[in-house]
Structures are given as C-alpha cells and as structure tokens.
mmCIF file with all atom_site columns, C-alpha atoms in Angstrom:
data_model
loop_
_atom_site.group_PDB
_atom_site.id
_atom_site.type_symbol
_atom_site.label_atom_id
_atom_site.label_alt_id
_atom_site.label_comp_id
_atom_site.label_asym_id
_atom_site.label_entity_id
_atom_site.label_seq_id
_atom_site.pdbx_PDB_ins_code
_atom_site.Cartn_x
_atom_site.Cartn_y
_atom_site.Cartn_z
_atom_site.occupancy
_atom_site.B_iso_or_equiv
_atom_site.pdbx_formal_charge
_atom_site.auth_seq_id
_atom_site.auth_comp_id
_atom_site.auth_asym_id
_atom_site.auth_atom_id
_atom_site.pdbx_PDB_model_num
ATOM 1   C CA . UNK X 1 1   ? 207.552 16.193 -33.780 1.00 43.00 ? 4   UNK X CA 1
ATOM 2   C CA . UNK X 1 2   ? 205.302 15.929 -30.748 1.00 57.00 ? 5   UNK X CA 1
ATOM 3   C CA . UNK X 1 3   ? 206.582 16.505 -27.247 1.00 75.00 ? 6   UNK X CA 1
ATOM 4   C CA . UNK X 1 4   ? 206.187 14.224 -24.291 1.00 78.00 ? 7   UNK X CA 1
ATOM 5   C CA . UNK X 1 5   ? 203.111 14.725 -22.104 1.00 80.00 ? 8   UNK X CA 1
ATOM 6   C CA . UNK X 1 6   ? 203.102 17.024 -19.075 1.00 84.00 ? 9   UNK X CA 1
ATOM 7   C CA . UNK X 1 7   ? 204.737 16.045 -15.759 1.00 83.00 ? 10  UNK X CA 1
ATOM 8   C CA . UNK X 1 8   ? 203.051 13.150 -13.997 1.00 87.00 ? 11  UNK X CA 1
ATOM 9   C CA . UNK X 1 9   ? 204.208 14.209 -10.515 1.00 88.00 ? 12  UNK X CA 1
ATOM 10  C CA . UNK X 1 10  ? 203.709 17.926 -9.994  1.00 89.00 ? 13  UNK X CA 1
ATOM 11  C CA . UNK X 1 11  ? 203.240 19.862 -6.768  1.00 90.00 ? 14  UNK X CA 1
ATOM 12  C CA . UNK X 1 12  ? 200.674 22.392 -7.941  1.00 89.00 ? 15  UNK X CA 1
ATOM 13  C CA . UNK X 1 13  ? 201.333 24.677 -4.943  1.00 89.00 ? 16  UNK X CA 1
ATOM 14  C CA . UNK X 1 14  ? 205.040 24.970 -5.734  1.00 91.00 ? 17  UNK X CA 1
ATOM 15  C CA . UNK X 1 15  ? 204.257 25.584 -9.400  1.00 92.00 ? 18  UNK X CA 1
ATOM 16  C CA . UNK X 1 16  ? 201.823 28.363 -8.381  1.00 91.00 ? 19  UNK X CA 1
ATOM 17  C CA . UNK X 1 17  ? 204.385 30.062 -6.130  1.00 92.00 ? 20  UNK X CA 1
ATOM 18  C CA . UNK X 1 18  ? 206.957 29.935 -8.956  1.00 94.00 ? 21  UNK X CA 1
ATOM 19  C CA . UNK X 1 19  ? 204.306 31.148 -11.443 1.00 94.00 ? 22  UNK X CA 1
ATOM 20  C CA . UNK X 1 20  ? 205.255 28.284 -13.737 1.00 93.00 ? 23  UNK X CA 1
ATOM 21  C CA . UNK X 1 21  ? 204.004 28.074 -17.313 1.00 94.00 ? 24  UNK X CA 1
ATOM 22  C CA . UNK X 1 22  ? 203.648 25.079 -19.590 1.00 91.00 ? 25  UNK X CA 1
ATOM 23  C CA . UNK X 1 23  ? 203.028 25.153 -23.322 1.00 92.00 ? 26  UNK X CA 1
ATOM 24  C CA . UNK X 1 24  ? 203.050 21.720 -24.847 1.00 92.00 ? 27  UNK X CA 1
ATOM 25  C CA . UNK X 1 25  ? 201.690 19.629 -27.700 1.00 93.00 ? 28  UNK X CA 1
ATOM 26  C CA . UNK X 1 26  ? 201.591 15.850 -27.482 1.00 92.00 ? 29  UNK X CA 1
ATOM 27  C CA . UNK X 1 27  ? 199.819 12.801 -28.933 1.00 90.00 ? 30  UNK X CA 1
ATOM 28  C CA . UNK X 1 28  ? 196.355 11.901 -27.684 1.00 91.00 ? 31  UNK X CA 1
ATOM 29  C CA . UNK X 1 29  ? 197.622 8.330  -27.203 1.00 89.00 ? 32  UNK X CA 1
ATOM 30  C CA . UNK X 1 30  ? 199.204 9.502  -23.909 1.00 90.00 ? 33  UNK X CA 1
ATOM 31  C CA . UNK X 1 31  ? 195.681 10.047 -22.534 1.00 91.00 ? 34  UNK X CA 1
ATOM 32  C CA . UNK X 1 32  ? 194.272 6.521  -22.436 1.00 91.00 ? 35  UNK X CA 1
ATOM 33  C CA . UNK X 1 33  ? 190.678 7.343  -21.374 1.00 93.00 ? 36  UNK X CA 1
ATOM 34  C CA . UNK X 1 34  ? 190.297 10.111 -23.932 1.00 93.00 ? 37  UNK X CA 1
ATOM 35  C CA . UNK X 1 35  ? 192.030 8.082  -26.659 1.00 91.00 ? 38  UNK X CA 1
ATOM 36  C CA . UNK X 1 36  ? 189.517 5.271  -26.081 1.00 91.00 ? 39  UNK X CA 1
ATOM 37  C CA . UNK X 1 37  ? 186.679 7.729  -26.796 1.00 90.00 ? 40  UNK X CA 1
ATOM 38  C CA . UNK X 1 38  ? 188.190 8.846  -30.115 1.00 91.00 ? 41  UNK X CA 1
ATOM 39  C CA . UNK X 1 39  ? 189.174 7.231  -33.405 1.00 90.00 ? 42  UNK X CA 1
ATOM 40  C CA . UNK X 1 40  ? 192.462 9.002  -34.129 1.00 85.00 ? 43  UNK X CA 1
ATOM 41  C CA . UNK X 1 41  ? 195.481 7.918  -32.080 1.00 78.00 ? 44  UNK X CA 1
ATOM 42  C CA . UNK X 1 42  ? 197.821 10.378 -33.780 1.00 84.00 ? 45  UNK X CA 1
ATOM 43  C CA . UNK X 1 43  ? 195.697 13.442 -32.949 1.00 90.00 ? 46  UNK X CA 1
ATOM 44  C CA . UNK X 1 44  ? 197.461 16.242 -31.105 1.00 93.00 ? 47  UNK X CA 1
ATOM 45  C CA . UNK X 1 45  ? 196.533 17.761 -27.771 1.00 93.00 ? 48  UNK X CA 1
ATOM 46  C CA . UNK X 1 46  ? 197.696 21.349 -27.216 1.00 94.00 ? 49  UNK X CA 1
ATOM 47  C CA . UNK X 1 47  ? 198.055 22.631 -23.668 1.00 95.00 ? 50  UNK X CA 1
ATOM 48  C CA . UNK X 1 48  ? 198.832 26.064 -22.241 1.00 95.00 ? 51  UNK X CA 1
ATOM 49  C CA . UNK X 1 49  ? 198.896 26.229 -18.440 1.00 95.00 ? 52  UNK X CA 1
ATOM 50  C CA . UNK X 1 50  ? 199.776 29.117 -16.129 1.00 95.00 ? 53  UNK X CA 1
ATOM 51  C CA . UNK X 1 51  ? 200.092 28.610 -12.400 1.00 95.00 ? 54  UNK X CA 1
ATOM 52  C CA . UNK X 1 52  ? 199.770 31.420 -9.900  1.00 94.00 ? 55  UNK X CA 1
ATOM 53  C CA . UNK X 1 53  ? 197.825 32.915 -7.016  1.00 92.00 ? 56  UNK X CA 1
ATOM 54  C CA . UNK X 1 54  ? 194.380 34.467 -7.403  1.00 88.00 ? 57  UNK X CA 1
ATOM 55  C CA . UNK X 1 55  ? 193.043 37.579 -5.597  1.00 88.00 ? 58  UNK X CA 1
ATOM 56  C CA . UNK X 1 56  ? 192.343 35.573 -2.428  1.00 88.00 ? 59  UNK X CA 1
ATOM 57  C CA . UNK X 1 57  ? 195.886 34.127 -2.544  1.00 91.00 ? 60  UNK X CA 1
ATOM 58  C CA . UNK X 1 58  ? 194.599 30.660 -3.511  1.00 90.00 ? 61  UNK X CA 1
ATOM 59  C CA . UNK X 1 59  ? 196.709 28.409 -5.724  1.00 93.00 ? 62  UNK X CA 1
ATOM 60  C CA . UNK X 1 60  ? 195.272 28.673 -9.214  1.00 93.00 ? 63  UNK X CA 1
ATOM 61  C CA . UNK X 1 61  ? 195.720 26.968 -12.573 1.00 94.00 ? 64  UNK X CA 1
ATOM 62  C CA . UNK X 1 62  ? 194.549 28.856 -15.658 1.00 95.00 ? 65  UNK X CA 1
ATOM 63  C CA . UNK X 1 63  ? 194.900 27.699 -19.212 1.00 95.00 ? 66  UNK X CA 1
ATOM 64  C CA . UNK X 1 64  ? 193.566 26.236 -22.406 1.00 96.00 ? 67  UNK X CA 1
ATOM 65  C CA . UNK X 1 65  ? 193.387 22.706 -23.728 1.00 95.00 ? 68  UNK X CA 1
ATOM 66  C CA . UNK X 1 66  ? 192.524 21.956 -27.343 1.00 95.00 ? 69  UNK X CA 1
ATOM 67  C CA . UNK X 1 67  ? 192.358 18.906 -29.558 1.00 94.00 ? 70  UNK X CA 1
ATOM 68  C CA . UNK X 1 68  ? 191.212 18.128 -33.105 1.00 93.00 ? 71  UNK X CA 1
ATOM 69  C CA . UNK X 1 69  ? 190.404 14.465 -33.512 1.00 92.00 ? 72  UNK X CA 1
ATOM 70  C CA . UNK X 1 70  ? 187.968 12.014 -35.086 1.00 92.00 ? 73  UNK X CA 1
ATOM 71  C CA . UNK X 1 71  ? 185.003 10.357 -33.387 1.00 91.00 ? 74  UNK X CA 1
ATOM 72  C CA . UNK X 1 72  ? 182.192 8.059  -34.512 1.00 89.00 ? 75  UNK X CA 1
ATOM 73  C CA . UNK X 1 73  ? 178.914 9.631  -35.642 1.00 88.00 ? 76  UNK X CA 1
ATOM 74  C CA . UNK X 1 74  ? 176.154 7.916  -33.668 1.00 84.00 ? 77  UNK X CA 1
ATOM 75  C CA . UNK X 1 75  ? 173.736 8.265  -36.584 1.00 80.00 ? 78  UNK X CA 1
ATOM 76  C CA . UNK X 1 76  ? 175.699 6.812  -39.513 1.00 83.00 ? 79  UNK X CA 1
ATOM 77  C CA . UNK X 1 77  ? 178.613 5.136  -37.650 1.00 85.00 ? 80  UNK X CA 1
ATOM 78  C CA . UNK X 1 78  ? 181.193 6.878  -39.855 1.00 86.00 ? 81  UNK X CA 1
ATOM 79  C CA . UNK X 1 79  ? 184.062 8.955  -38.523 1.00 87.00 ? 82  UNK X CA 1
ATOM 80  C CA . UNK X 1 80  ? 183.615 12.679 -38.170 1.00 88.00 ? 83  UNK X CA 1
ATOM 81  C CA . UNK X 1 81  ? 185.849 15.525 -37.012 1.00 90.00 ? 84  UNK X CA 1
ATOM 82  C CA . UNK X 1 82  ? 185.568 16.875 -33.481 1.00 90.00 ? 85  UNK X CA 1
ATOM 83  C CA . UNK X 1 83  ? 187.314 20.028 -32.287 1.00 92.00 ? 86  UNK X CA 1
ATOM 84  C CA . UNK X 1 84  ? 187.478 20.628 -28.541 1.00 93.00 ? 87  UNK X CA 1
ATOM 85  C CA . UNK X 1 85  ? 188.675 23.852 -26.960 1.00 95.00 ? 88  UNK X CA 1
ATOM 86  C CA . UNK X 1 86  ? 188.534 24.017 -23.179 1.00 94.00 ? 89  UNK X CA 1
ATOM 87  C CA . UNK X 1 87  ? 189.252 26.898 -20.843 1.00 95.00 ? 90  UNK X CA 1
ATOM 88  C CA . UNK X 1 88  ? 190.732 25.785 -17.535 1.00 93.00 ? 91  UNK X CA 1
ATOM 89  C CA . UNK X 1 89  ? 190.128 27.705 -14.302 1.00 94.00 ? 92  UNK X CA 1
ATOM 90  C CA . UNK X 1 90  ? 191.067 25.533 -11.313 1.00 92.00 ? 93  UNK X CA 1
ATOM 91  C CA . UNK X 1 91  ? 191.721 26.526 -7.712  1.00 92.00 ? 94  UNK X CA 1
ATOM 92  C CA . UNK X 1 92  ? 193.402 24.171 -5.253  1.00 90.00 ? 95  UNK X CA 1
ATOM 93  C CA . UNK X 1 93  ? 191.415 23.541 -2.074  1.00 89.00 ? 96  UNK X CA 1
ATOM 94  C CA . UNK X 1 94  ? 192.089 21.342 0.943   1.00 87.00 ? 97  UNK X CA 1
ATOM 95  C CA . UNK X 1 95  ? 188.626 19.833 1.415   1.00 86.00 ? 98  UNK X CA 1
ATOM 96  C CA . UNK X 1 96  ? 185.062 19.657 0.104   1.00 87.00 ? 99  UNK X CA 1
ATOM 97  C CA . UNK X 1 97  ? 183.915 22.490 2.374   1.00 88.00 ? 100 UNK X CA 1
ATOM 98  C CA . UNK X 1 98  ? 186.306 24.903 0.660   1.00 87.00 ? 101 UNK X CA 1
ATOM 99  C CA . UNK X 1 99  ? 185.275 23.510 -2.726  1.00 87.00 ? 102 UNK X CA 1
ATOM 100 C CA . UNK X 1 100 ? 181.601 24.342 -2.078  1.00 89.00 ? 103 UNK X CA 1
ATOM 101 C CA . UNK X 1 101 ? 182.508 27.945 -1.254  1.00 87.00 ? 104 UNK X CA 1
ATOM 102 C CA . UNK X 1 102 ? 184.029 28.629 -4.676  1.00 87.00 ? 105 UNK X CA 1
ATOM 103 C CA . UNK X 1 103 ? 182.082 30.476 -7.387  1.00 87.00 ? 106 UNK X CA 1
ATOM 104 C CA . UNK X 1 104 ? 180.544 28.208 -10.043 1.00 87.00 ? 107 UNK X CA 1
ATOM 105 C CA . UNK X 1 105 ? 182.948 29.483 -12.721 1.00 86.00 ? 108 UNK X CA 1
ATOM 106 C CA . UNK X 1 106 ? 185.912 28.039 -10.805 1.00 88.00 ? 109 UNK X CA 1
ATOM 107 C CA . UNK X 1 107 ? 186.586 24.324 -10.619 1.00 91.00 ? 110 UNK X CA 1
ATOM 108 C CA . UNK X 1 108 ? 187.931 23.041 -7.304  1.00 90.00 ? 111 UNK X CA 1
ATOM 109 C CA . UNK X 1 109 ? 190.802 20.590 -7.123  1.00 90.00 ? 112 UNK X CA 1
ATOM 110 C CA . UNK X 1 110 ? 191.079 18.941 -3.714  1.00 90.00 ? 113 UNK X CA 1
ATOM 111 C CA . UNK X 1 111 ? 194.766 18.324 -3.007  1.00 87.00 ? 114 UNK X CA 1
ATOM 112 C CA . UNK X 1 112 ? 196.277 17.439 0.361   1.00 84.00 ? 115 UNK X CA 1
ATOM 113 C CA . UNK X 1 113 ? 199.474 19.115 1.583   1.00 81.00 ? 116 UNK X CA 1
ATOM 114 C CA . UNK X 1 114 ? 202.493 17.732 -0.234  1.00 80.00 ? 117 UNK X CA 1
ATOM 115 C CA . UNK X 1 115 ? 200.351 15.663 -2.605  1.00 86.00 ? 118 UNK X CA 1
ATOM 116 C CA . UNK X 1 116 ? 201.553 15.541 -6.191  1.00 90.00 ? 119 UNK X CA 1
ATOM 117 C CA . UNK X 1 117 ? 199.195 15.379 -9.149  1.00 90.00 ? 120 UNK X CA 1
ATOM 118 C CA . UNK X 1 118 ? 199.416 14.196 -12.721 1.00 92.00 ? 121 UNK X CA 1
ATOM 119 C CA . UNK X 1 119 ? 198.866 17.246 -14.933 1.00 93.00 ? 122 UNK X CA 1
ATOM 120 C CA . UNK X 1 120 ? 197.904 14.936 -17.798 1.00 93.00 ? 123 UNK X CA 1
ATOM 121 C CA . UNK X 1 121 ? 194.888 13.773 -15.796 1.00 93.00 ? 124 UNK X CA 1
ATOM 122 C CA . UNK X 1 122 ? 193.705 17.379 -15.582 1.00 93.00 ? 125 UNK X CA 1
ATOM 123 C CA . UNK X 1 123 ? 194.065 17.692 -19.361 1.00 94.00 ? 126 UNK X CA 1
ATOM 124 C CA . UNK X 1 124 ? 192.251 14.404 -19.922 1.00 94.00 ? 127 UNK X CA 1
ATOM 125 C CA . UNK X 1 125 ? 189.427 15.295 -17.529 1.00 94.00 ? 128 UNK X CA 1
ATOM 126 C CA . UNK X 1 126 ? 188.891 18.653 -19.255 1.00 94.00 ? 129 UNK X CA 1
ATOM 127 C CA . UNK X 1 127 ? 188.711 17.009 -22.692 1.00 94.00 ? 130 UNK X CA 1
ATOM 128 C CA . UNK X 1 128 ? 186.310 14.314 -21.520 1.00 94.00 ? 131 UNK X CA 1
ATOM 129 C CA . UNK X 1 129 ? 184.067 16.809 -19.723 1.00 92.00 ? 132 UNK X CA 1
ATOM 130 C CA . UNK X 1 130 ? 183.857 18.972 -22.841 1.00 93.00 ? 133 UNK X CA 1
ATOM 131 C CA . UNK X 1 131 ? 183.081 16.139 -25.262 1.00 92.00 ? 134 UNK X CA 1
ATOM 132 C CA . UNK X 1 132 ? 179.494 16.044 -26.486 1.00 89.00 ? 135 UNK X CA 1
ATOM 133 C CA . UNK X 1 133 ? 177.378 13.291 -24.949 1.00 86.00 ? 136 UNK X CA 1
ATOM 134 C CA . UNK X 1 134 ? 176.635 12.000 -28.448 1.00 82.00 ? 137 UNK X CA 1
ATOM 135 C CA . UNK X 1 135 ? 178.339 12.893 -31.707 1.00 83.00 ? 138 UNK X CA 1
ATOM 136 C CA . UNK X 1 136 ? 176.380 13.574 -34.902 1.00 78.00 ? 139 UNK X CA 1
ATOM 137 C CA . UNK X 1 137 ? 177.292 14.951 -38.304 1.00 78.00 ? 140 UNK X CA 1
ATOM 138 C CA . UNK X 1 138 ? 175.440 18.033 -39.419 1.00 73.00 ? 141 UNK X CA 1
ATOM 139 C CA . UNK X 1 139 ? 172.315 16.756 -41.196 1.00 66.00 ? 142 UNK X CA 1
ATOM 140 C CA . UNK X 1 140 ? 173.501 17.583 -44.706 1.00 65.00 ? 143 UNK X CA 1
ATOM 141 C CA . UNK X 1 141 ? 176.775 15.735 -44.124 1.00 64.00 ? 144 UNK X CA 1
ATOM 142 C CA . UNK X 1 142 ? 175.487 12.576 -42.494 1.00 70.00 ? 145 UNK X CA 1
ATOM 143 C CA . UNK X 1 143 ? 175.329 9.499  -44.713 1.00 60.00 ? 146 UNK X CA 1
ATOM 144 C CA . UNK X 1 144 ? 172.372 8.054  -42.780 1.00 52.00 ? 147 UNK X CA 1
ATOM 145 C CA . UNK X 1 145 ? 170.339 11.257 -43.251 1.00 48.00 ? 148 UNK X CA 1
ATOM 146 C CA . UNK X 1 146 ? 170.916 11.205 -47.009 1.00 46.00 ? 149 UNK X CA 1
ATOM 147 C CA . UNK X 1 147 ? 169.526 7.685  -47.350 1.00 50.00 ? 150 UNK X CA 1
ATOM 148 C CA . UNK X 1 148 ? 165.812 7.023  -47.540 1.00 52.00 ? 151 UNK X CA 1
ATOM 149 C CA . UNK X 1 149 ? 164.820 3.926  -45.663 1.00 51.00 ? 152 UNK X CA 1
ATOM 150 C CA . UNK X 1 150 ? 161.556 2.359  -46.829 1.00 54.00 ? 153 UNK X CA 1
ATOM 151 C CA . UNK X 1 151 ? 159.525 -0.229 -45.014 1.00 55.00 ? 154 UNK X CA 1
ATOM 152 C CA . UNK X 1 152 ? 159.929 -3.473 -47.005 1.00 57.00 ? 155 UNK X CA 1
ATOM 153 C CA . UNK X 1 153 ? 156.394 -4.508 -45.979 1.00 61.00 ? 156 UNK X CA 1
ATOM 154 C CA . UNK X 1 154 ? 154.811 -1.488 -47.664 1.00 61.00 ? 157 UNK X CA 1
ATOM 155 C CA . UNK X 1 155 ? 153.928 -1.564 -51.371 1.00 59.00 ? 158 UNK X CA 1
ATOM 156 C CA . UNK X 1 156 ? 156.137 0.346  -53.778 1.00 56.00 ? 159 UNK X CA 1
ATOM 157 C CA . UNK X 1 157 ? 154.597 3.793  -54.331 1.00 54.00 ? 160 UNK X CA 1
ATOM 158 C CA . UNK X 1 158 ? 156.752 4.655  -57.335 1.00 53.00 ? 161 UNK X CA 1
ATOM 159 C CA . UNK X 1 159 ? 153.812 4.095  -59.729 1.00 54.00 ? 162 UNK X CA 1
ATOM 160 C CA . UNK X 1 160 ? 151.267 5.896  -57.528 1.00 53.00 ? 163 UNK X CA 1
ATOM 161 C CA . UNK X 1 161 ? 149.404 8.930  -58.746 1.00 55.00 ? 164 UNK X CA 1
ATOM 162 C CA . UNK X 1 162 ? 151.446 11.965 -57.633 1.00 51.00 ? 165 UNK X CA 1
ATOM 163 C CA . UNK X 1 163 ? 148.241 13.935 -57.028 1.00 50.00 ? 166 UNK X CA 1
ATOM 164 C CA . UNK X 1 164 ? 147.010 11.337 -54.560 1.00 54.00 ? 167 UNK X CA 1
ATOM 165 C CA . UNK X 1 165 ? 148.357 11.870 -51.068 1.00 57.00 ? 168 UNK X CA 1
ATOM 166 C CA . UNK X 1 166 ? 149.437 8.945  -48.938 1.00 69.00 ? 169 UNK X CA 1
ATOM 167 C CA . UNK X 1 167 ? 146.605 8.936  -46.409 1.00 72.00 ? 170 UNK X CA 1
ATOM 168 C CA . UNK X 1 168 ? 147.182 6.603  -43.464 1.00 69.00 ? 171 UNK X CA 1
ATOM 169 C CA . UNK X 1 169 ? 143.412 6.356  -42.968 1.00 72.00 ? 172 UNK X CA 1
ATOM 170 C CA . UNK X 1 170 ? 142.690 5.149  -46.507 1.00 72.00 ? 173 UNK X CA 1
ATOM 171 C CA . UNK X 1 171 ? 142.318 1.590  -45.182 1.00 70.00 ? 174 UNK X CA 1
ATOM 172 C CA . UNK X 1 172 ? 139.443 2.779  -42.997 1.00 74.00 ? 175 UNK X CA 1
ATOM 173 C CA . UNK X 1 173 ? 137.768 4.288  -46.055 1.00 73.00 ? 176 UNK X CA 1
ATOM 174 C CA . UNK X 1 174 ? 137.828 0.922  -47.828 1.00 72.00 ? 177 UNK X CA 1
ATOM 175 C CA . UNK X 1 175 ? 136.291 -0.763 -44.785 1.00 73.00 ? 178 UNK X CA 1
ATOM 176 C CA . UNK X 1 176 ? 133.529 1.840  -44.724 1.00 70.00 ? 179 UNK X CA 1
ATOM 177 C CA . UNK X 1 177 ? 132.869 1.347  -48.449 1.00 70.00 ? 180 UNK X CA 1
ATOM 178 C CA . UNK X 1 178 ? 132.476 -2.435 -47.934 1.00 65.00 ? 181 UNK X CA 1
ATOM 179 C CA . UNK X 1 179 ? 129.466 -1.930 -45.648 1.00 59.00 ? 182 UNK X CA 1
#
C-alpha cells in the first residue's frame, strides 16, 4: 500500500536543525503537474530526504527522488516506459543575491523567515526538471520506425529491376534524350 505524500506545510529550517529524514513512497496522482505529463496514474514516486546543515552552516536538503512511469512516445504516439532518478541538493537562501553566490551544483531555494513550504512541490519540480524534453522509443522498439511510409504519388517500385538504382535525376536524363 502506498503512503500519503510528504508534508504540505514544512519549515525547512526547523527540519534541518532537527536533522529530519523522510523516506516515503506515494502515488504520482498526488503530484498534479507531473501526473498530467505522464500516462500512468498509479505509478509510484519514491522519496528519500535528509535535512541538515552544510559546511557553511546553511540549511540543506539532500536526497533522491525516483519514479517509473509511462509517457507517450512523440514518434509513434504509443506509451513507453520512463524511469527518472533525481539527486536533490538544495540550500535554503533568503534572497536572490545569496542564490547567485552558490556553486552551480547546489540548487537555491529562496524561503523567507518562518515561511513553510510544500515538500511535494520540491519532489514534483525535481521530476519535471529531469524529464526529457521529448520522449522517444529506442529506434528498434518504436512502431513508427518499423513502418515504411511510401509516397502514394510515386509509382510502385516492387517490379523494378533490382540492379537499377533509384536515381532522382533520371527525369532529367529523359528530357535530355528528347532533344
């Protein structure tokens, strides 16, 4: 049985001071934006979060988010599996100036004093940011790649001489011969 999603009102600073840990698994249907981008409402999202302080005594959230779901292949429009595994490295900052000073490997989270956040939004944002821009089957698995689409306006070449190559300039040759 799946658990409920993470807390929707969490003070990340208090969780960091307490060195709180969350390990949870819940249905993707609790994440409306991510669920809308997938085709499997009963997929599971697994979350492992650890709150604490980093070397500079900043409030930090480390963890992993993973999900195996189905999405639509943009080539053949059939469903295909998608596995997402995201590493989370977030530091709480008070403003954009502090955010710009962080190393690129650390994601800033601007949170005002006493402000509570929805941990599920962090999970959802990580999944959406790690989704491919477009989803395609591997070529050998895609239905559209296995089909040969012929131009209906072209003559059927099934009776053509296999030794004769299909030269796109053959029409020019016939025009030259007519002169």
